[in-house]
Short mmCIF file of C-alpha atoms in Angstrom, two decimals:
data_model
loop_
_atom_site.label_atom_id
_atom_site.label_comp_id
_atom_site.label_asym_id
_atom_site.label_seq_id
_atom_site.Cartn_x
_atom_site.Cartn_y
_atom_site.Cartn_z
CA MET A 1 8.59 -2.24 28.11
CA ASN A 2 6.46 -4.73 29.92
CA ARG A 3 4.29 -6.40 27.40
CA LYS A 4 2.51 -9.73 27.62
CA PRO A 5 3.74 -12.06 24.90
CA GLN A 6 1.10 -12.45 22.17
CA PRO A 7 0.39 -15.59 20.14
CA TYR A 8 1.07 -13.71 16.93
CA ASP A 9 4.59 -12.74 18.09
CA ASP A 10 5.61 -16.11 16.59
CA ILE A 11 4.63 -15.05 13.12
CA PRO A 12 7.63 -13.86 11.14
CA ALA A 13 7.81 -10.32 9.72
CA ARG A 14 5.91 -8.84 12.62
CA PRO A 15 2.17 -8.50 12.14
CA CYS A 16 0.77 -5.16 13.15
CA SER A 17 1.20 -4.67 16.90
CA THR A 18 2.13 -1.82 19.17
CA PRO A 19 5.86 -2.59 19.18
CA SER A 20 6.03 -3.04 15.37
CA ALA A 21 3.98 0.14 14.84
CA ARG A 22 6.38 2.08 17.10
CA ALA A 23 9.43 0.61 15.36
CA GLY A 24 7.91 1.25 11.92
CA LEU A 25 6.76 4.80 12.30
CA SER A 26 9.93 6.51 11.13
CA PRO A 27 10.57 4.11 8.21
CA GLN A 28 6.97 4.61 7.18
CA GLN A 29 7.47 8.40 7.22
CA PHE A 30 10.47 7.98 4.98
CA LEU A 31 8.54 5.68 2.60
CA TYR A 32 5.62 8.06 2.59
CA SER A 33 7.96 10.86 1.49
CA LEU A 34 8.66 8.90 -1.70
CA MET A 35 5.22 9.97 -2.95
CA SER A 36 6.76 13.02 -4.62
CA ALA A 37 8.98 12.89 -7.70
CA ALA A 38 11.33 15.55 -6.24
CA ASN A 39 11.81 13.50 -3.07
CA ARG A 40 12.49 10.32 -5.05
CA LYS A 41 15.13 12.10 -7.07
CA GLU A 42 16.80 13.48 -3.97
CA PHE A 43 16.71 10.08 -2.26
CA LEU A 44 18.25 8.26 -5.25
CA ALA A 45 20.97 10.91 -5.57
CA GLY A 46 22.22 10.30 -2.00
CA GLU A 47 20.34 7.63 -0.17
CA HIS A 48 22.12 7.70 3.23
CA ALA A 49 22.08 11.51 3.45
CA TYR A 50 18.34 11.47 2.68
CA LEU A 51 17.71 8.71 5.25
CA MET A 52 19.64 10.66 7.88
CA THR A 53 16.90 13.31 7.83
CA PHE A 54 14.52 10.73 9.36
CA PRO A 55 14.90 9.54 12.93
CA MET A 56 15.37 5.88 11.88
CA SER A 57 17.76 3.36 13.36
CA GLU A 58 20.98 2.75 11.36
CA ASP A 59 19.84 -0.90 10.92
CA GLN A 60 16.71 0.39 9.24
CA ARG A 61 18.73 2.73 6.98
CA GLN A 62 21.06 -0.03 5.93
CA ALA A 63 18.18 -2.35 5.19
CA VAL A 64 16.63 0.37 2.97
CA MET A 65 19.89 0.81 1.09
CA LYS A 66 20.25 -2.91 0.61
CA ARG A 67 16.55 -3.23 -0.40
CA ASP A 68 16.46 -5.99 2.16
CA TRP A 69 12.71 -6.27 2.20
CA ASN A 70 12.34 -9.02 4.85
CA THR A 71 14.63 -7.23 7.28
CA LEU A 72 12.61 -4.08 6.70
CA LEU A 73 9.46 -6.08 7.63
CA GLU A 74 11.16 -7.30 10.72
CA LEU A 75 12.16 -3.74 11.65
CA GLY A 76 8.59 -2.46 11.41
CA GLY A 77 8.14 -1.75 7.71
CA VAL A 78 4.73 -2.30 6.19
CA SER A 79 4.51 -3.78 2.70
CA TYR A 80 2.04 -1.17 1.41
CA ALA A 81 4.63 1.47 2.37
CA LEU A 82 7.61 -0.58 1.20
CA ALA A 83 5.96 -0.78 -2.22
CA LYS A 84 6.80 2.96 -2.64
CA LEU A 85 10.44 2.07 -2.38
CA ALA A 86 10.11 -0.71 -5.01
CA PHE A 87 8.24 1.76 -7.27
CA THR A 88 10.98 4.38 -6.74
CA ASP A 89 13.39 1.75 -8.20
CA GLU A 90 10.93 1.30 -11.08
CA HIS A 91 10.09 -2.25 -9.92
CA SER A 92 6.65 -3.68 -9.53
CA TYR A 93 4.99 -4.88 -6.37
CA GLN A 94 5.31 -8.34 -7.77
CA TYR A 95 9.05 -7.93 -8.03
CA MET A 96 9.22 -7.00 -4.35
CA ALA A 97 6.88 -9.82 -3.34
CA ALA A 98 9.01 -12.31 -5.29
CA GLU A 99 12.18 -11.07 -3.56
CA MET A 100 10.50 -11.41 -0.19
CA THR A 101 9.74 -15.06 -0.91
CA GLY A 102 13.18 -15.81 -2.29
CA MET A 103 11.81 -16.55 -5.74
CA THR A 104 12.45 -15.05 -9.12
CA GLN A 105 9.64 -12.98 -10.48
CA GLN A 106 8.82 -15.70 -12.99
CA GLU A 107 8.68 -18.38 -10.25
CA TYR A 108 6.44 -16.13 -8.29
CA MET A 109 4.13 -15.59 -11.28
CA ASP A 110 4.04 -19.33 -11.96
CA MET A 111 3.13 -19.95 -8.34
CA MET A 112 0.26 -17.43 -8.49
CA ILE A 113 -1.02 -18.78 -11.83
CA GLY A 114 -0.82 -22.27 -10.27
CA GLY A 115 -3.26 -21.37 -7.56
CA GLY A 116 -1.13 -19.44 -5.09
CA ARG A 117 1.09 -20.28 -2.22
CA SER A 118 1.13 -23.84 -1.02
CA VAL A 119 -0.28 -24.58 2.44
CA GLU A 120 2.82 -26.74 2.98
CA GLY A 121 5.73 -25.01 4.66
CA TRP A 122 6.44 -23.07 7.80
CA ARG A 123 3.97 -20.57 9.14
CA SER A 124 5.80 -19.40 12.34
CA ARG A 125 9.24 -18.78 13.76
CA LYS A 126 8.87 -22.03 15.70
CA GLU A 127 8.17 -24.05 12.57
CA ARG A 128 11.08 -22.30 10.93
CA GLY A 129 13.28 -23.53 13.79
CA GLU A 130 13.92 -20.13 15.34
CA ALA A 131 11.84 -20.02 18.48
CA MET B 1 -35.03 7.04 0.72
CA ALA B 2 -32.24 5.40 -1.26
CA ARG B 3 -32.45 1.77 -2.12
CA ILE B 4 -29.24 -0.22 -1.69
CA ILE B 5 -29.13 -2.62 -4.62
CA ALA B 6 -25.75 -4.34 -4.15
CA GLY B 7 -22.42 -4.65 -2.64
CA VAL B 8 -19.61 -5.48 -4.98
CA GLY B 9 -16.09 -6.38 -3.99
CA THR B 10 -12.74 -7.00 -5.65
CA SER B 11 -9.13 -7.81 -4.83
CA HIS B 12 -7.14 -4.65 -4.61
CA THR B 13 -3.42 -5.18 -5.19
CA PRO B 14 -1.61 -2.18 -6.63
CA ALA B 15 -0.57 -4.36 -9.55
CA ILE B 16 -4.14 -4.51 -10.93
CA GLY B 17 -4.17 -0.81 -11.72
CA ALA B 18 -0.61 -1.01 -13.17
CA ALA B 19 -1.76 -3.93 -15.41
CA VAL B 20 -4.55 -1.69 -16.82
CA ASP B 21 -2.20 1.25 -17.31
CA ASN B 22 0.44 -0.84 -19.04
CA GLY B 23 -1.93 -2.65 -21.38
CA LYS B 24 -1.34 -6.05 -19.80
CA THR B 25 -4.93 -7.09 -19.09
CA ALA B 26 -4.92 -9.62 -21.97
CA GLU B 27 -1.66 -11.28 -20.97
CA PRO B 28 -2.05 -14.89 -19.76
CA TYR B 29 -1.07 -13.90 -16.20
CA TRP B 30 -3.77 -11.25 -15.97
CA ALA B 31 -6.49 -12.39 -18.35
CA PRO B 32 -8.30 -14.69 -15.85
CA LEU B 33 -8.56 -11.86 -13.30
CA PHE B 34 -9.90 -9.32 -15.78
CA LYS B 35 -12.27 -11.91 -17.22
CA GLY B 36 -13.70 -12.22 -13.76
CA TYR B 37 -14.69 -8.55 -13.75
CA GLU B 38 -16.78 -8.82 -16.90
CA PRO B 39 -20.02 -10.09 -15.36
CA ALA B 40 -19.92 -7.37 -12.68
CA LYS B 41 -19.17 -4.73 -15.34
CA LYS B 42 -22.06 -5.86 -17.44
CA TRP B 43 -24.39 -5.99 -14.45
CA MET B 44 -23.41 -2.46 -13.38
CA ALA B 45 -23.93 -1.20 -16.94
CA ASP B 46 -27.40 -2.72 -16.88
CA VAL B 47 -28.57 -1.44 -13.53
CA LYS B 48 -26.76 1.95 -13.66
CA PRO B 49 -26.65 2.82 -9.99
CA ASP B 50 -27.21 6.49 -9.19
CA VAL B 51 -24.59 6.63 -6.53
CA VAL B 52 -21.59 4.42 -5.72
CA ILE B 53 -20.20 4.47 -2.19
CA MET B 54 -16.64 3.30 -2.54
CA VAL B 55 -14.94 1.73 0.45
CA TYR B 56 -11.27 1.14 -0.06
CA ASN B 57 -7.99 0.55 1.69
CA ASP B 58 -5.81 3.63 1.81
CA HIS B 59 -2.56 1.76 1.19
CA VAL B 60 -0.60 4.49 2.92
CA ASN B 61 -1.60 7.13 0.36
CA ALA B 62 -3.62 9.62 2.41
CA PHE B 63 -2.69 8.57 5.92
CA ASP B 64 1.02 8.16 6.80
CA PHE B 65 0.92 6.16 10.01
CA LYS B 66 0.91 9.17 12.25
CA ILE B 67 -2.84 8.70 12.31
CA ILE B 68 -4.62 5.64 10.96
CA PRO B 69 -8.37 5.86 11.37
CA THR B 70 -10.25 2.58 11.03
CA PHE B 71 -12.75 4.35 8.85
CA ALA B 72 -12.65 7.86 7.44
CA ILE B 73 -15.28 9.62 5.28
CA GLY B 74 -14.01 11.81 2.50
CA CYS B 75 -16.13 14.93 1.97
CA ALA B 76 -14.00 17.16 -0.19
CA ASP B 77 -15.18 18.33 -3.58
CA GLU B 78 -12.34 16.52 -5.27
CA TYR B 79 -9.55 14.10 -4.53
CA THR B 80 -6.49 13.98 -6.75
CA ILE B 81 -4.88 10.68 -7.62
CA ALA B 82 -2.04 9.67 -5.33
CA ASP B 83 1.51 9.37 -6.56
CA GLU B 84 2.36 5.93 -5.16
CA GLY B 85 5.95 6.10 -6.37
CA TRP B 86 5.61 5.92 -10.16
CA GLY B 87 3.59 9.13 -10.62
CA PRO B 88 -0.16 9.41 -10.41
CA ARG B 89 -2.14 6.87 -12.44
CA PRO B 90 -3.66 8.33 -15.62
CA VAL B 91 -7.21 8.33 -14.29
CA PRO B 92 -9.35 11.38 -13.47
CA PRO B 93 -9.58 12.89 -10.03
CA VAL B 94 -12.43 11.60 -7.86
CA LYS B 95 -15.11 14.31 -7.69
CA ALA B 96 -18.10 14.71 -5.41
CA ILE B 97 -21.51 14.75 -7.07
CA PRO B 98 -22.28 18.43 -7.96
CA ASN B 99 -24.83 20.03 -5.67
CA SER B 100 -25.36 16.84 -3.74
CA PRO B 101 -26.56 17.05 -0.20
CA ARG B 102 -23.35 16.98 1.79
CA THR B 103 -22.86 14.90 4.85
CA SER B 104 -22.80 16.82 8.06
CA CYS B 105 -19.04 16.48 8.20
CA SER B 106 -18.75 19.01 5.34
CA ARG B 107 -19.52 21.71 7.88
CA TRP B 108 -16.12 21.36 9.42
CA CYS B 109 -14.22 19.86 6.54
CA SER B 110 -12.34 21.94 4.02
CA THR B 111 -14.22 22.13 0.75
CA SER B 112 -11.21 21.17 -1.28
CA SER B 113 -8.36 18.92 -0.86
CA THR B 114 -5.23 17.85 -2.60
CA SER B 115 -3.30 14.71 -2.26
CA PRO B 116 -0.68 15.00 0.48
CA SER B 117 1.80 13.52 -1.98
CA SER B 118 3.48 16.87 -2.62
CA THR B 119 4.09 17.34 1.09
CA ARG B 120 7.30 16.13 2.49
CA CYS B 121 6.26 14.65 5.70
CA ARG B 122 9.01 14.11 8.14
CA SER B 123 8.38 12.90 11.57
CA THR B 124 10.10 14.44 14.52
CA THR B 125 9.12 11.54 16.65
CA ALA B 126 12.07 9.42 17.68
#
């Protein structure tokens, strides 16, 4: 696909763009299906079999099974939709957000009470030494 | 002619509703946030608006990424509470004002709607 590089391509975890929306459509359909108790039960009883009924990539399926939130973001997942997976595990949004940032939930809470995320730190792949 | 008296906004993380449902609003983590709502709650109790037009982010509860409208107007008689993954929140369904003049969209909208949460939506799009 010929696509002009965009300035925001350098932001980790793929902000909403046409490529990320395309990549994320199937994972989002899976996550959306978790809005029914019967589907959550079926998913938890056999995760890979359930995921096979969605036209996702195997990388996306493995990331779901590992609850690898940041990889899921890279592969097109959207946090509002990913929250449904955390809720299926009976975890809070805060638990998921803490895992995404590599903190414990308590550390995350302390950060938020202390005024939120510091402006210090990397904000792009380039700053993170990847680009 | 209606008179618009105010616009009121709030943060909208899913955790706020969960904090209410789980009785955590007085905990140190949450207390400052909920304290912040008090002046707005008092003001709204004082002025008692006739109609509230609620604008909110869908959070992937009605639209599942096959279609994401920038804005959509709900005109059903009732909207049930979405099951975001832990079951629907224990709050009443959102109902239209009885016998209210309906927007023109009601002519082609269904007069009732349920949450799509019971529907298993599986994309066939690769």
